[in-house]
CSV table of C-alpha atoms (C1' of nucleotides) in Angstrom, one decimal:
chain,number,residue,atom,x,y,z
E,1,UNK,CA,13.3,108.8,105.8
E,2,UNK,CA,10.9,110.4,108.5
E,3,UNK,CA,11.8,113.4,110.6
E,4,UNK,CA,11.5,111.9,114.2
E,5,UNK,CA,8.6,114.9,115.4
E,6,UNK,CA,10.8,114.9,118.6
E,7,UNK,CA,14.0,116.1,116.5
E,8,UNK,CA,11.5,118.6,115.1
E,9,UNK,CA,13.8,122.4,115.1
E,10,UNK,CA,11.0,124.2,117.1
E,11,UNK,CA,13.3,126.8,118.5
E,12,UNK,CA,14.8,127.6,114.9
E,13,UNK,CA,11.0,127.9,113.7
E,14,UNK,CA,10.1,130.6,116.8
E,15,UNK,CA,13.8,132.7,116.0
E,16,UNK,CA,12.8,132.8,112.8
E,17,UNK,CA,9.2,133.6,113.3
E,18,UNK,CA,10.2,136.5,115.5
E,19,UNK,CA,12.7,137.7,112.6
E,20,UNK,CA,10.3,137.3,110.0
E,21,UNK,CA,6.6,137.8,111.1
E,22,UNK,CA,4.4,139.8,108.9
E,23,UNK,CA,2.7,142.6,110.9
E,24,UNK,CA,-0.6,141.5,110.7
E,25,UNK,CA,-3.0,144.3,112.9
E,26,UNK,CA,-4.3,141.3,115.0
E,27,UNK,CA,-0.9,140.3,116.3
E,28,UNK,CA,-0.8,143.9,118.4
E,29,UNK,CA,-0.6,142.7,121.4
E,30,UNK,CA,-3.3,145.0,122.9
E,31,UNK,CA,-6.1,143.0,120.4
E,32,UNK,CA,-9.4,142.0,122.2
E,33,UNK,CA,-10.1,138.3,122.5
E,34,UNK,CA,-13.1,138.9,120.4
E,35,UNK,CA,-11.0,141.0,117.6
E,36,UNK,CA,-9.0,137.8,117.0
E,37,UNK,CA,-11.8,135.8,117.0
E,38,UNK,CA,-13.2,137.9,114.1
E,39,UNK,CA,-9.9,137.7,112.7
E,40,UNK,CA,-10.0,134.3,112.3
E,41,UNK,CA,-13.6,133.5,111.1
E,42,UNK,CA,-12.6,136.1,108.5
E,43,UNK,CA,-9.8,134.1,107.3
E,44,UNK,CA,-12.0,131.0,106.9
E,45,UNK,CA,-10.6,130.6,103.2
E,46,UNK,CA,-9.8,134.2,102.7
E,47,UNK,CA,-6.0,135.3,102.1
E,48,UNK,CA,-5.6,137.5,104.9
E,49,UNK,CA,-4.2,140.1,103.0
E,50,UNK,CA,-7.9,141.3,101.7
E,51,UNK,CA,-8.8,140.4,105.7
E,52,UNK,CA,-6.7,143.1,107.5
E,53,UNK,CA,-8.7,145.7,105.7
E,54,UNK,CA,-12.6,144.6,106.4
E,55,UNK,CA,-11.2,143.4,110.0
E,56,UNK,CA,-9.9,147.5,110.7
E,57,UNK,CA,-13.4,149.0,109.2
E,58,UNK,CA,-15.6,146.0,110.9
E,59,UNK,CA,-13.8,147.1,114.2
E,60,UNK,CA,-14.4,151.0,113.8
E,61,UNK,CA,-18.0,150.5,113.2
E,62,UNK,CA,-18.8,147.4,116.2
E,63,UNK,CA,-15.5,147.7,118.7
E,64,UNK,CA,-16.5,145.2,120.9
E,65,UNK,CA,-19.2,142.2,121.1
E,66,UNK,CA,-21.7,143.6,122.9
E,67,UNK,CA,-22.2,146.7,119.8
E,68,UNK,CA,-21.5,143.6,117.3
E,69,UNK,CA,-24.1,141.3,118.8
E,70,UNK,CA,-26.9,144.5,118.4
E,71,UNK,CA,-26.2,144.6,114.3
E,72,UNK,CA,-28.8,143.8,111.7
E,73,UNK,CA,-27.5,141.0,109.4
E,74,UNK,CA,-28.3,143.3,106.2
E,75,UNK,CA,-25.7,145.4,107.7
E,76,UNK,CA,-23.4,142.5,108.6
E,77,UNK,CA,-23.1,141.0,105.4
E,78,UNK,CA,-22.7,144.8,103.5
E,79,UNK,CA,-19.8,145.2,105.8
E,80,UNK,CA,-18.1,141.4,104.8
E,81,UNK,CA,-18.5,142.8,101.2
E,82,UNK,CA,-16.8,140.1,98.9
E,83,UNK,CA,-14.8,137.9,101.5
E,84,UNK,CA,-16.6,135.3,100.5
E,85,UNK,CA,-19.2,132.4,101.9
E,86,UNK,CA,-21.3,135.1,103.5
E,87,UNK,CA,-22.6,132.2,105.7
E,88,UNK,CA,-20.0,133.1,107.9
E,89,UNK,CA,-20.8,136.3,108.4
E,90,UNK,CA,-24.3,135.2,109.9
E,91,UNK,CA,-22.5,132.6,111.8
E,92,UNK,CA,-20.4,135.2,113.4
E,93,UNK,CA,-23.7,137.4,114.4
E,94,UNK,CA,-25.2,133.9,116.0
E,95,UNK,CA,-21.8,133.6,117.4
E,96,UNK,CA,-21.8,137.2,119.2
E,97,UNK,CA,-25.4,136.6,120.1
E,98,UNK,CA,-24.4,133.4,122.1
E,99,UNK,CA,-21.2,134.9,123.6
E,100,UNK,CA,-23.2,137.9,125.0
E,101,UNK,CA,-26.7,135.6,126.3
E,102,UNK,CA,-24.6,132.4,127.6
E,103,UNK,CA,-20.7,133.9,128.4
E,104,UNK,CA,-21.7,137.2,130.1
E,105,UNK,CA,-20.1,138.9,126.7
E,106,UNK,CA,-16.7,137.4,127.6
E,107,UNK,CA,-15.3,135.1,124.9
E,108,UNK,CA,-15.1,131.6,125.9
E,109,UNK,CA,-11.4,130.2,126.9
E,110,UNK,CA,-12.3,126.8,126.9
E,111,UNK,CA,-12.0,124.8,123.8
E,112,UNK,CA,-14.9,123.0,124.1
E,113,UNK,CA,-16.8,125.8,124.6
E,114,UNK,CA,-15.3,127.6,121.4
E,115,UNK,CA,-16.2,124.5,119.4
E,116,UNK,CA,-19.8,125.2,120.6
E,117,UNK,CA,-20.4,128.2,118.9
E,118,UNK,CA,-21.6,128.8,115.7
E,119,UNK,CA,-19.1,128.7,112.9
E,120,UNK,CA,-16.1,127.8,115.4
E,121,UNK,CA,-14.8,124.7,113.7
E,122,UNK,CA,-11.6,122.7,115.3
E,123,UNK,CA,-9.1,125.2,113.7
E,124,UNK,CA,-10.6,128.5,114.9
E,125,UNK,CA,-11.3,126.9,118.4
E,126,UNK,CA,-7.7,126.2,119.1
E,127,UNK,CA,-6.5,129.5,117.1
E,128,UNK,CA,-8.4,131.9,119.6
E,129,UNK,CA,-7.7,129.5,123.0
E,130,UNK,CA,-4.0,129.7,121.8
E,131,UNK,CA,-3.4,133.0,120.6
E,132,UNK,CA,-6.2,135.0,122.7
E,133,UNK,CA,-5.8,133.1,125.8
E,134,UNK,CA,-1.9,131.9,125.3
E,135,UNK,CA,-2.6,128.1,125.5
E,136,UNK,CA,-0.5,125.2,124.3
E,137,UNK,CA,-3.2,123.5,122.1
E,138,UNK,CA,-2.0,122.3,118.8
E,139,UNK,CA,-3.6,124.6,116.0
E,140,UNK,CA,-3.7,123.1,112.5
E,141,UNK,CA,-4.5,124.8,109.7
E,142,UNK,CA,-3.7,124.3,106.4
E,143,UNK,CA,-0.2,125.7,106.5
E,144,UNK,CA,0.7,123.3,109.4
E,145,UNK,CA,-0.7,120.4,107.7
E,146,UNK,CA,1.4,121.2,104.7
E,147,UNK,CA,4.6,121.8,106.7
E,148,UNK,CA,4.1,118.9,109.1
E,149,UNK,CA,3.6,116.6,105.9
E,150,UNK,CA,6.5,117.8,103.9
E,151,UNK,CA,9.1,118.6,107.1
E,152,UNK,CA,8.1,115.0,108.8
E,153,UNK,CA,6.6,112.9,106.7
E,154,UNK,CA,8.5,113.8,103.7
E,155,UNK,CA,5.2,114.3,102.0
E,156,UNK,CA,4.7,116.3,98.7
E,157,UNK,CA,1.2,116.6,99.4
E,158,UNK,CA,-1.1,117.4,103.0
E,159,UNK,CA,-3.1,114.3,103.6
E,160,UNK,CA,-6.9,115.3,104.2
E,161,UNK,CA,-8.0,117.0,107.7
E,162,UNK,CA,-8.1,114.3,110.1
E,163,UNK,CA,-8.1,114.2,114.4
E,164,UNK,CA,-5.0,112.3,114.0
E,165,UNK,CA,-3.3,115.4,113.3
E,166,UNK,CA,-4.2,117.3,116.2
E,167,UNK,CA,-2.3,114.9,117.7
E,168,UNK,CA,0.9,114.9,115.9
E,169,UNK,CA,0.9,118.3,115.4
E,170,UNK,CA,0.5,118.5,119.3
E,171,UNK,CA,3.4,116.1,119.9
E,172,UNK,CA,5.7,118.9,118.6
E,173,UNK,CA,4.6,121.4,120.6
E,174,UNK,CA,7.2,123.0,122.9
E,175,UNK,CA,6.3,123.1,127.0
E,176,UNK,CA,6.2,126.9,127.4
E,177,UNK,CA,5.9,129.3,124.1
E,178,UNK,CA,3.0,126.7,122.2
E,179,UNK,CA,1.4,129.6,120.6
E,180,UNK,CA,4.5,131.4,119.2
E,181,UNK,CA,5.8,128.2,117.7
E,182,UNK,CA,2.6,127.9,116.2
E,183,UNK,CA,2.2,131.0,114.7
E,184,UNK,CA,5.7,130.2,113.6
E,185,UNK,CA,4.8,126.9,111.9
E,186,UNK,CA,1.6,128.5,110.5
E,187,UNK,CA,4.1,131.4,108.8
E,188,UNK,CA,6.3,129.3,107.3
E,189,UNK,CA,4.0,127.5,105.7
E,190,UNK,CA,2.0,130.8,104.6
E,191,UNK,CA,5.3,132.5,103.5
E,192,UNK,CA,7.8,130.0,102.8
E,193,UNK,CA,6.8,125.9,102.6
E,194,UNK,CA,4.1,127.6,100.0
E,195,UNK,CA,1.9,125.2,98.4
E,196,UNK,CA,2.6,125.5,94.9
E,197,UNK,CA,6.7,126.9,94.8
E,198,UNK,CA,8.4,126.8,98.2
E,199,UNK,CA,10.8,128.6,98.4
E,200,UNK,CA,13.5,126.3,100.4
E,201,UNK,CA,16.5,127.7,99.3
E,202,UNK,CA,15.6,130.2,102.1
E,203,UNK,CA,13.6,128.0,104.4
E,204,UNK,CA,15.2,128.0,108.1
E,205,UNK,CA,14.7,124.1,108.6
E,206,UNK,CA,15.7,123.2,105.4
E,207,UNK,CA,18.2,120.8,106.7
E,208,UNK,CA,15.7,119.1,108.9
E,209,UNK,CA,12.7,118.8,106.0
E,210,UNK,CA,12.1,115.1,105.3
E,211,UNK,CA,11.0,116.2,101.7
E,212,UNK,CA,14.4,117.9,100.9
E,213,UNK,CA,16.3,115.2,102.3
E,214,UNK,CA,14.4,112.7,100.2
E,215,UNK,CA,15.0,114.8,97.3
E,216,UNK,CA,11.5,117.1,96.8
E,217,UNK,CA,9.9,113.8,95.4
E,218,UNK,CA,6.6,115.1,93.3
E,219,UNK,CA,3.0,113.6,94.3
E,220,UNK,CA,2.1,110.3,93.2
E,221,UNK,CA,-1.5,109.2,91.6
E,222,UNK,CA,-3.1,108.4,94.7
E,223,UNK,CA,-2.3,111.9,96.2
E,224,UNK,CA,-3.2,113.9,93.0
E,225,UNK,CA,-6.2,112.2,93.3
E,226,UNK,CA,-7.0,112.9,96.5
E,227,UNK,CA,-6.7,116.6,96.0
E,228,UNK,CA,-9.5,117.5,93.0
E,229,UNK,CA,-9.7,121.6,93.4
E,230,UNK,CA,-12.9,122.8,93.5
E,231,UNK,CA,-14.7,124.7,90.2
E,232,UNK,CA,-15.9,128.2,90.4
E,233,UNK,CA,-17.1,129.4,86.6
E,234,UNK,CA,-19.8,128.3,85.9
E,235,UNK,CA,-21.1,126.5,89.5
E,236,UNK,CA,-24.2,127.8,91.7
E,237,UNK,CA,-21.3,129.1,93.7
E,238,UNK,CA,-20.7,132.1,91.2
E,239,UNK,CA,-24.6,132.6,90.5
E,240,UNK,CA,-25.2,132.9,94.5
E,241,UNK,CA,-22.4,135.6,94.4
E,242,UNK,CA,-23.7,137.3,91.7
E,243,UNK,CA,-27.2,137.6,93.0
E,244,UNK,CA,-25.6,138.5,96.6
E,245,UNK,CA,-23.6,141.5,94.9
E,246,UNK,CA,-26.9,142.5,93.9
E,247,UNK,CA,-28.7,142.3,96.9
E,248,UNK,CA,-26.2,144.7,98.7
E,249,UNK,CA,-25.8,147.1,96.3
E,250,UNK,CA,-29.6,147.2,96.5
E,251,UNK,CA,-30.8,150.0,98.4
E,252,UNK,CA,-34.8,149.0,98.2
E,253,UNK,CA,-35.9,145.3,97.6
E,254,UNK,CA,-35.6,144.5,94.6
E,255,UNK,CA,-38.1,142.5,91.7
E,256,UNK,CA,-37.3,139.5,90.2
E,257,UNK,CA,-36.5,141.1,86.9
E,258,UNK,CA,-33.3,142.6,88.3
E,259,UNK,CA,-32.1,139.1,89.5
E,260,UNK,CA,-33.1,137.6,86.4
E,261,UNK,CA,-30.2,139.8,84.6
E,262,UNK,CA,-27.2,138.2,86.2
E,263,UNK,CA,-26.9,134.9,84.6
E,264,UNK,CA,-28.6,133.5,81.9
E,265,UNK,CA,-29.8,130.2,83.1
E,266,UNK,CA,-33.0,130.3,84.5
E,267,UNK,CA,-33.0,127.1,86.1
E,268,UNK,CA,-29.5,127.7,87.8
E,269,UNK,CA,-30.7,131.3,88.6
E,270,UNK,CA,-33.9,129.6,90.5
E,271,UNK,CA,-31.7,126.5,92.3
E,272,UNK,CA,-29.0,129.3,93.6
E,273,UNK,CA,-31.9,131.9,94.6
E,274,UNK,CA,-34.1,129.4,96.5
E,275,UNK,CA,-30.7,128.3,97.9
E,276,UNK,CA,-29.6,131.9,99.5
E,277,UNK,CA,-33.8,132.0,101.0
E,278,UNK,CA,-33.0,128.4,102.5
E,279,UNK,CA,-29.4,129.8,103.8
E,280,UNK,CA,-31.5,132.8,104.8
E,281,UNK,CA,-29.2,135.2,103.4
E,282,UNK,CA,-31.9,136.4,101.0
E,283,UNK,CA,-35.4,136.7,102.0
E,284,UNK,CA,-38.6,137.8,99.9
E,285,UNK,CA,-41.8,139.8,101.1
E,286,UNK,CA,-44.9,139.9,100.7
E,287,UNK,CA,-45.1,141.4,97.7
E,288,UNK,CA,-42.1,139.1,96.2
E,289,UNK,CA,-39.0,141.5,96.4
E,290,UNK,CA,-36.2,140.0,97.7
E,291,UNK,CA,-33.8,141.6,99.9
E,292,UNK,CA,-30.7,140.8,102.3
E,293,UNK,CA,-32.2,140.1,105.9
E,294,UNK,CA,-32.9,142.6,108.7
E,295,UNK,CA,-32.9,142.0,112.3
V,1,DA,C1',-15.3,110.7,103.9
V,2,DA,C1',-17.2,113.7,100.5
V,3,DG,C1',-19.2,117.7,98.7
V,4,DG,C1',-21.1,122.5,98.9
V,5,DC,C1',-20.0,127.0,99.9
V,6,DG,C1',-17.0,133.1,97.2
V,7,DG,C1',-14.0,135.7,95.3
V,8,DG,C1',-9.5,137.5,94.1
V,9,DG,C1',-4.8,137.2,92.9
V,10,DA,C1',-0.7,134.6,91.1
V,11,DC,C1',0.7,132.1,87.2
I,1,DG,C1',-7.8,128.7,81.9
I,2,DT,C1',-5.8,126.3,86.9
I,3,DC,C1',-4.6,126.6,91.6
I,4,DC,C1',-4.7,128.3,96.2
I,5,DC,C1',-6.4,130.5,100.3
I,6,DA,C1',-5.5,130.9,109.1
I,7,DG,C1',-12.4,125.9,107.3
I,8,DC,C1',-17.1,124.8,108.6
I,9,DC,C1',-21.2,122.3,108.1
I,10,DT,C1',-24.3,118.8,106.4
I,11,DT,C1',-25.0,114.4,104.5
DNA sequence: AAGGCGGGGAC
DNA sequence: GTCCCAGCCTT
């Protein structure tokens, strides 16, 4: 028994977002375009409770994307620390590079022209053009996907990411206040329609959830399957990190020897090494130190 | 469509 | 230990 998306409670979801929002620094009002674009590449996969602090410090040292654009990456990825998939954080310089040479320093409006830049994916495009620039584009993240599944679908589980979302998500959106209902629907889904133990009992559109009303059925096979979490012990994931950490803490290039330390298999070691040189997140001189890169 | 890519906190 | 997190990119 669907929810029919055009019964969907959007005005209970915005009163309740505006009773319950968490005050995340980026929702001041007075935030730069260009903050809460940073605020969102940094919560690529990051809970943005360990975001709000890097985003403050990151802001003190380069206000603006002009003094952002001028950084040297070693700097850059110091600064991200341990947020995780430092590829971002070079993505982000590219990203300030392009905004200041093609946009005149202005950040781009246009969805299209968010999705051009680097490490602007179909989420963070429609984030900043909704709540930078106030425009009513469906924004799905993973907390909308879960909520839309459960609320209308009566889905225990979010299907993968697919376009056909964008759509269905965008056929709930209300005429005028799009990006507070969105912020709303990505809330509830980050504080209440949790992914693990929602917590219902207190959930605002409980009595319209297609996944109460069918009686909070559990995921079959096929959708267990579907899911698969990802490894971390053990993978070239960790052995990147752990040569990274190194590489920061570093403050002259360092020899092979110190590199060699972090994890005992040499072959891994070598695959997730020459992996960070490929990513360019590492790079070695001429005398075969490594260190983070400059420029 | 699938798989790689960090790290920390909750359980 | 497992699971999840305001995803993106390459293949």
């Amino acid at each position: 028994m669907n929810l029919d998306p055009t019964d969907f409670p959007v005005s209970t979801v915005i009163s309740w977002f505006e009773a319950n929002a968490r005050p995340l620094p980026w929702r001041d009002p007075a935030t730069s375009a260009w903050a809460i674009l940073l605020s969102e590449v940094m919560s690529q996969q990051t809970p943005v409770a360990r975001v709000a602090p890097i985003w403050q410090q990151w802001l003190d040292t380069w206000p603006d994307v002009e003094s952002f654009a001028q950084a040297r990456s070693d700097e850059v990825l110091r600064a991200w620390g341990t947020l995780g998939y430092p590829r971002r954080a070079l993505r982000l310089l590219e990203c300030a590079r392009v905004i200041v040479a093609r946009h005149g320093g202005k950040v781009p409006a246009d969805v299209d022209e968010l999705l051009a830049l680097p490490g602007i994916g179909d989420y963070t495009a429609r984030a900043v053009a909704c709540f930078a620039f106030g425009q009513n584009v469906p924004v799905v993240d993973t907390n909308v996907r879960r909520v839309y599944s459960r609320a209308v679908e009566g889905r225990p589980l979010a299907p993968p990411a697919s376009k056909r979302e964008l759509a269905q998500v965008a056929s709930l959106l209300p005429e005028r206040k799009g990006p507070v209902f969105s912020a709303g629907l990505m809330e509830l889904g980050a504080l209440i329609c949790t992914a693990t133990s929602p917590l219902c009992d207190v959930c605002p559109i409980q009595a319209d959830c297609a996944w109460v009303q069918a009686g909070k059925p559990a995921p079959t096979e096929d959708e267990l399957r579907s899911k698969k979490v990802q490894k971390f012990a053990g993978t070239d994931r960790q052995v990147r990190g752990k040569i990274m950490k190194v590489l920061r803490e570093a403050d002259a290039p360092v020899g092979q020897s110190k590199i060699d330390v972090v994890w005992p298999d040499k072959a891994q070691l070598s695959r997730a090494l020459f992996s960070l040189l490929d990513d360019g997140l590492a790079v070695q001189d001429d005398q075969g130190l490594f260190h983070l890169p400059g420029q």
